PDB file of C-alpha atoms in Angstrom:
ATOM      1  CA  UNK Q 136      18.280  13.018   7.984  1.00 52.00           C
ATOM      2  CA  UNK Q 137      18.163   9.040   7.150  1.00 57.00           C
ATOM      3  CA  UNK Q 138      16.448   9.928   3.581  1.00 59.00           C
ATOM      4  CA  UNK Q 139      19.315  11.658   3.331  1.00 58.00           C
ATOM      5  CA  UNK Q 140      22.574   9.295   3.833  1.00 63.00           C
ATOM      6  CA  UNK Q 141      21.107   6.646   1.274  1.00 58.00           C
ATOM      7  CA  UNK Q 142      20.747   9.827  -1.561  1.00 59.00           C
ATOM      8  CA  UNK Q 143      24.301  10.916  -0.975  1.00 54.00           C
ATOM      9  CA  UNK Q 144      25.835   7.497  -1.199  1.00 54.00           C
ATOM     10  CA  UNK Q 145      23.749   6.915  -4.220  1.00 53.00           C
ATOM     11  CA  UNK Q 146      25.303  10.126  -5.595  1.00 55.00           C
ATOM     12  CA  UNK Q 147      28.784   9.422  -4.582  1.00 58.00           C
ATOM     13  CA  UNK Q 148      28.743   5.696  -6.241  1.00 55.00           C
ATOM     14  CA  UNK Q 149      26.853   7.361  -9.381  1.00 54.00           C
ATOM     15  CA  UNK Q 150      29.430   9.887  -9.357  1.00 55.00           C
ATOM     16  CA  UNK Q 151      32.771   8.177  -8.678  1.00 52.00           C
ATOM     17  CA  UNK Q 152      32.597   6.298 -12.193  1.00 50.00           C
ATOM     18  CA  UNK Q 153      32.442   9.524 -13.571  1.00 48.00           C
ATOM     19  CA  UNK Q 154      34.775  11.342 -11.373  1.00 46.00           C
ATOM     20  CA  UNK Q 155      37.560   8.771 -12.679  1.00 51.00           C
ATOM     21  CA  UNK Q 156      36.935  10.269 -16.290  1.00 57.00           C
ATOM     22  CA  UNK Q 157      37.277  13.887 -15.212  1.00 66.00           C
ATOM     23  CA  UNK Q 158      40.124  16.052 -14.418  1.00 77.00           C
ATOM     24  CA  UNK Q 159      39.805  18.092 -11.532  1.00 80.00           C
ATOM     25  CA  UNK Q 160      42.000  21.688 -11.227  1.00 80.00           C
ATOM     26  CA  UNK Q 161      43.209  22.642  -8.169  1.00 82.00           C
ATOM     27  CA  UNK Q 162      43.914  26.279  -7.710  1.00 80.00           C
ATOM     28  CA  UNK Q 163      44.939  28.953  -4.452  1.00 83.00           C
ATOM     29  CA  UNK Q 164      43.767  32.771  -5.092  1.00 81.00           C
ATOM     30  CA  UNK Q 165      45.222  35.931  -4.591  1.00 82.00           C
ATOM     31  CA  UNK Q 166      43.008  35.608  -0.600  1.00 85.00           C
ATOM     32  CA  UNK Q 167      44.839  32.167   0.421  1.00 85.00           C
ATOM     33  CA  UNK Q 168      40.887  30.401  -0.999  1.00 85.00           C
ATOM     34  CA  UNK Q 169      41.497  26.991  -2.352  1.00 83.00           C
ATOM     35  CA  UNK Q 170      39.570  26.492  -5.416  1.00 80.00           C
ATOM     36  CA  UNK Q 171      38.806  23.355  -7.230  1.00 79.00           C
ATOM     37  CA  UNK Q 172      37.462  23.247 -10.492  1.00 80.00           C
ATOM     38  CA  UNK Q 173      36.600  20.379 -13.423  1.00 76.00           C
ATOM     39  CA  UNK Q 174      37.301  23.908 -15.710  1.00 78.00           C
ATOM     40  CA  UNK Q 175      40.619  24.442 -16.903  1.00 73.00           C
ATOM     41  CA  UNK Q 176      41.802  27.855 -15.281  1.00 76.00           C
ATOM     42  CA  UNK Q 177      43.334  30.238 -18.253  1.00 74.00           C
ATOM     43  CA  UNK Q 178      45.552  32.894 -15.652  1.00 72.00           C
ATOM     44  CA  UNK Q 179      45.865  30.644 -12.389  1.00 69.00           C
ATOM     45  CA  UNK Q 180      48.651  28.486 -11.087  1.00 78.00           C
ATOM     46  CA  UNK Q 181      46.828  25.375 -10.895  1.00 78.00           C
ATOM     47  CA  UNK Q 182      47.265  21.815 -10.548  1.00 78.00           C
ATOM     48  CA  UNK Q 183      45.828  18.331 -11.466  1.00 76.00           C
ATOM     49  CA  UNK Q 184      44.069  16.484  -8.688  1.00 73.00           C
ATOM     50  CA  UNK Q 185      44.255  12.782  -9.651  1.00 69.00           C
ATOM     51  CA  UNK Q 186      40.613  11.384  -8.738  1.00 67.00           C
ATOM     52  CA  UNK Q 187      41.446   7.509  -8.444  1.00 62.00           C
ATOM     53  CA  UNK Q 188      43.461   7.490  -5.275  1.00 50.00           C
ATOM     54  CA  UNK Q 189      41.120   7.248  -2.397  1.00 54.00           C
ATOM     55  CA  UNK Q 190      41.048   7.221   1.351  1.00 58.00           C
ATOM     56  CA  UNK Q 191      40.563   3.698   3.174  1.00 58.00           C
ATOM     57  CA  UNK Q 192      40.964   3.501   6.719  1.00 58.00           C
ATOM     58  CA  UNK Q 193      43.299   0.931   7.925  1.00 61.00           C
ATOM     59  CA  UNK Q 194      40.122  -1.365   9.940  1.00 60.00           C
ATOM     60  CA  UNK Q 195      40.981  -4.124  11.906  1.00 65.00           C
ATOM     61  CA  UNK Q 196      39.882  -7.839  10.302  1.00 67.00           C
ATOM     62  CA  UNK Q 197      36.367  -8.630  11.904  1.00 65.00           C
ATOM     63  CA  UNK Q 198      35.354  -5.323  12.709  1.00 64.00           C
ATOM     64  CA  UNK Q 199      32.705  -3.468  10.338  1.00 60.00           C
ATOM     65  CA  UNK Q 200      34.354  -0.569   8.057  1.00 60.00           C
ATOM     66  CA  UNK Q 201      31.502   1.420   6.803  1.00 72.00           C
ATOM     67  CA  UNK Q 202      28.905   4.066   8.912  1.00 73.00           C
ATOM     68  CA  UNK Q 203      26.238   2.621   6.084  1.00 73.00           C
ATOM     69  CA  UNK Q 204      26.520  -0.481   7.358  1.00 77.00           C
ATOM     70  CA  UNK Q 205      26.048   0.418  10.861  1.00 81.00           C
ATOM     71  CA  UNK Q 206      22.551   2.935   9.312  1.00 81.00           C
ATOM     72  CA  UNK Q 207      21.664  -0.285   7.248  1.00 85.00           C
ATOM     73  CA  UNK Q 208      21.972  -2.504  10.209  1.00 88.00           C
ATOM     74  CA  UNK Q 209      19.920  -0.270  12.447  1.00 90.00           C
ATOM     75  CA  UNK Q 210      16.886   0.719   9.503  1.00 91.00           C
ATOM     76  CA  UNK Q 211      16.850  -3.325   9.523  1.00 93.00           C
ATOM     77  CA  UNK Q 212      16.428  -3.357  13.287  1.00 94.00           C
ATOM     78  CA  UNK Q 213      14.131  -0.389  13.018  1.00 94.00           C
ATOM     79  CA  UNK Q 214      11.683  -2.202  10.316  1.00 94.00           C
ATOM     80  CA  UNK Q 215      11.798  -5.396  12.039  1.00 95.00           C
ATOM     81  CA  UNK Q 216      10.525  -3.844  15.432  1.00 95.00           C
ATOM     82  CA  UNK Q 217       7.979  -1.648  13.635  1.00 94.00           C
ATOM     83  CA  UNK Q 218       6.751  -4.761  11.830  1.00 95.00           C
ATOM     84  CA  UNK Q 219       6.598  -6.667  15.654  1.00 95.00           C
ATOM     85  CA  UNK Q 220       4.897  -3.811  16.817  1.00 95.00           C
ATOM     86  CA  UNK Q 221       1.942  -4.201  13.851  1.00 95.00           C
ATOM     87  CA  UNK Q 222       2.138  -8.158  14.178  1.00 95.00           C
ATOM     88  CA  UNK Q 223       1.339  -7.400  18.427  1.00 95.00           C
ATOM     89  CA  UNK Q 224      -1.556  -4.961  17.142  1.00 95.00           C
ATOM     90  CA  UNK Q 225      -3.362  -7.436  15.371  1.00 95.00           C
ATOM     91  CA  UNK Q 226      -2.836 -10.265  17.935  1.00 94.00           C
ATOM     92  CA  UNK Q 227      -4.349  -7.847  20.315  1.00 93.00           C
ATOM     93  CA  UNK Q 228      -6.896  -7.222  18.106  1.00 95.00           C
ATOM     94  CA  UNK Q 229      -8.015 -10.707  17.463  1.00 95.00           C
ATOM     95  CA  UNK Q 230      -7.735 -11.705  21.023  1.00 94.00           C
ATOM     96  CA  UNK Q 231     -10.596  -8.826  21.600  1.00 94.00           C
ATOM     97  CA  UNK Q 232     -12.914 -10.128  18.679  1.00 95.00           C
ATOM     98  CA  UNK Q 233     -12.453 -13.472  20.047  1.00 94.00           C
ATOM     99  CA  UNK Q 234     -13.465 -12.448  23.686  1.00 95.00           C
ATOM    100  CA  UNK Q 235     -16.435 -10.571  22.507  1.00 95.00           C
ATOM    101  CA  UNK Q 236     -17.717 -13.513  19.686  1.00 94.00           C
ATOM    102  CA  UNK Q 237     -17.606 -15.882  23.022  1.00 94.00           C
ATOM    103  CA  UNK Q 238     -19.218 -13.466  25.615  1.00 94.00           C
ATOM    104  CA  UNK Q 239     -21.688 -12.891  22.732  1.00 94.00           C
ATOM    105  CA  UNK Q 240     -22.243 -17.126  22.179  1.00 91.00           C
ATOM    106  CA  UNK Q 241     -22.680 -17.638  25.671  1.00 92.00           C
ATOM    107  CA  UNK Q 242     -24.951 -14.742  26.610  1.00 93.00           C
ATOM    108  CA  UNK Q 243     -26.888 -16.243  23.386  1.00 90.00           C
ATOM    109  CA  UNK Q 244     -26.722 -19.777  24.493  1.00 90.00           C
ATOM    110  CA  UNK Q 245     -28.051 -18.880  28.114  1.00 89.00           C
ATOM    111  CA  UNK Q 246     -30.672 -17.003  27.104  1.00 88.00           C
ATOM    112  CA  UNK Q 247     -32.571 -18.889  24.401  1.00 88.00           C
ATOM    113  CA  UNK Q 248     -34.194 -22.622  25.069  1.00 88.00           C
ATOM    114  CA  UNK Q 249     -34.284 -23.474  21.570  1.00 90.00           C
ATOM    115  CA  UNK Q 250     -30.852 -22.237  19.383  1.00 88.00           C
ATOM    116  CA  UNK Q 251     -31.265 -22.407  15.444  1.00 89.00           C
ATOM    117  CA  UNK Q 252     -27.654 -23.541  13.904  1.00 87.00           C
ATOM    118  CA  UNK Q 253     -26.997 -23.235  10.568  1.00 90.00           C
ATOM    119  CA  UNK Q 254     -25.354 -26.173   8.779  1.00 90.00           C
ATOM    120  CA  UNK Q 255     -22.604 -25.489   6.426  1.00 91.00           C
ATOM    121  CA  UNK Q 256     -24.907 -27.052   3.457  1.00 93.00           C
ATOM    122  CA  UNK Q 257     -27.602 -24.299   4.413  1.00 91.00           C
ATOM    123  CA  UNK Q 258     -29.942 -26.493   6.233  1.00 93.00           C
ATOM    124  CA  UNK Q 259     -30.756 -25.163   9.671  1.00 92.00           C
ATOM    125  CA  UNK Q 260     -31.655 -27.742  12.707  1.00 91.00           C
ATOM    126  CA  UNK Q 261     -32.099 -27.009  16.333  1.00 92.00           C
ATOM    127  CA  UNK Q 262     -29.588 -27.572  18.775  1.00 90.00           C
ATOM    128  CA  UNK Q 263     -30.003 -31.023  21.300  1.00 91.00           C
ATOM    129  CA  UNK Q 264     -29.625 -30.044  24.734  1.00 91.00           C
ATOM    130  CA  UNK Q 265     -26.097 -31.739  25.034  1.00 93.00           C
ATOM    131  CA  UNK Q 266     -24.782 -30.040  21.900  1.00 91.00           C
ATOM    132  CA  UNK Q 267     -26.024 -26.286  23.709  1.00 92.00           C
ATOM    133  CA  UNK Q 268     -24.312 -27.754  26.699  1.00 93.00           C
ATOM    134  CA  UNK Q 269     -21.105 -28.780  25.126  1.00 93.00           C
ATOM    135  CA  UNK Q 270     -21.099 -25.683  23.411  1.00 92.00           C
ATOM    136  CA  UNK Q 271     -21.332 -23.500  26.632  1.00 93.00           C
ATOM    137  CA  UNK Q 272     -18.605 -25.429  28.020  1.00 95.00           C
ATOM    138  CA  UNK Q 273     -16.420 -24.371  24.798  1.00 94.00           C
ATOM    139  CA  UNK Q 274     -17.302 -20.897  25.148  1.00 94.00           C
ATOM    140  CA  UNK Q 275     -16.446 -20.213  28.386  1.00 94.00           C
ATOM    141  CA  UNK Q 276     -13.381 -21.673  28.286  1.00 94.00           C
ATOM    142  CA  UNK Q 277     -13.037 -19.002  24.951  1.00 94.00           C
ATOM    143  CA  UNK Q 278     -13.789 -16.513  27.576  1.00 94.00           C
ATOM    144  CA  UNK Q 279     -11.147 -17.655  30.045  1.00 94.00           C
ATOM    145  CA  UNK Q 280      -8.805 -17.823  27.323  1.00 92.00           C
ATOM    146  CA  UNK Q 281      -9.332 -14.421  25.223  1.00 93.00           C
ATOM    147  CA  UNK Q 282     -10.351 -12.155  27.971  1.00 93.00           C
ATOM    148  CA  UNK Q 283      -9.109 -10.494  30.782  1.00 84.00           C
ATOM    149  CA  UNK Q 284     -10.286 -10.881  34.718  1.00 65.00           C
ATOM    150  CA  UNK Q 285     -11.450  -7.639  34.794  1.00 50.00           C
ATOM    151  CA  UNK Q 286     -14.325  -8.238  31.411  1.00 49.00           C
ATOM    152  CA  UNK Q 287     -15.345 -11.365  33.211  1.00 45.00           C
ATOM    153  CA  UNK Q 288     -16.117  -9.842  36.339  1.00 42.00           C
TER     154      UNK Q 288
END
């Protein structure tokens, strides 16, 4: 149904320049059936239908005066809570990596003496006691911040 308001007001602004250059024939038949034609009919009592007059509705000042604004306004809506929706997913999902890399560091750091870190040059050196320390400290506090009571438990 939305796909198909935006395709008919396409088609009515794509049309209405043409519409202006058109005659239109307006016809009743023998049944009371009002007819309307762009053909000219040969044996009917017809008459022109002048194209440029339109309907406006009289709309107070402030107020809005089209139902596409109001379906614009609410796709807008629509996209912008879809797109909070996916933003929320992948906060969620970081959070979880983020509980798991720290549960992971400080299951490592407890249960190795000696911890090989890799420098950002390459070079490797071993970890002083106060650095594994310090470190522990920082990962449990990643813990209490990324992941709920319940995982810590």
């Amino acid at each position: 149904m939305y796909k198909l308001i935006p395709t008919l007001c396409l088609l009515l602004f794509t049309m209405s320049g043409n519409a202006q250059d058109t005659t239109v024939y307006r016809w009743v038949d023998k049944d009371n059936i009002v007819h309307f034609s762009h053909q000219h009919p040969s044996d009917k009592d017809f008459a022109k239908v002048d194209v440029r007059v339109a309907y406006a509705p009289v709309v107070p000042e402030g107020e809005k005066n089209s139902f596409v604004d109001d379906w614009l306004a609410e796709r807008q809506a629509q996209k912008e809570a879809k797109n909070e929706l996916e933003r929320a997913r992948q906060t969620s999902e970081l959070i979880e990596k983020n509980c798991e890399a720290a549960q992971v560091n400080l299951k490592l750091l407890g249960g190795f003496e000696r911890i090989l870190l890799k420098e950002p040059d390459g070079s490797s050196r071993l970890l002083t006691p106060e650095e594994k320390q310090e470190q522990r400290m920082l990962n449990k506090q990643h813990v209490d911040i990324y992941c709920d009571d319940n995982e810590n438990s």
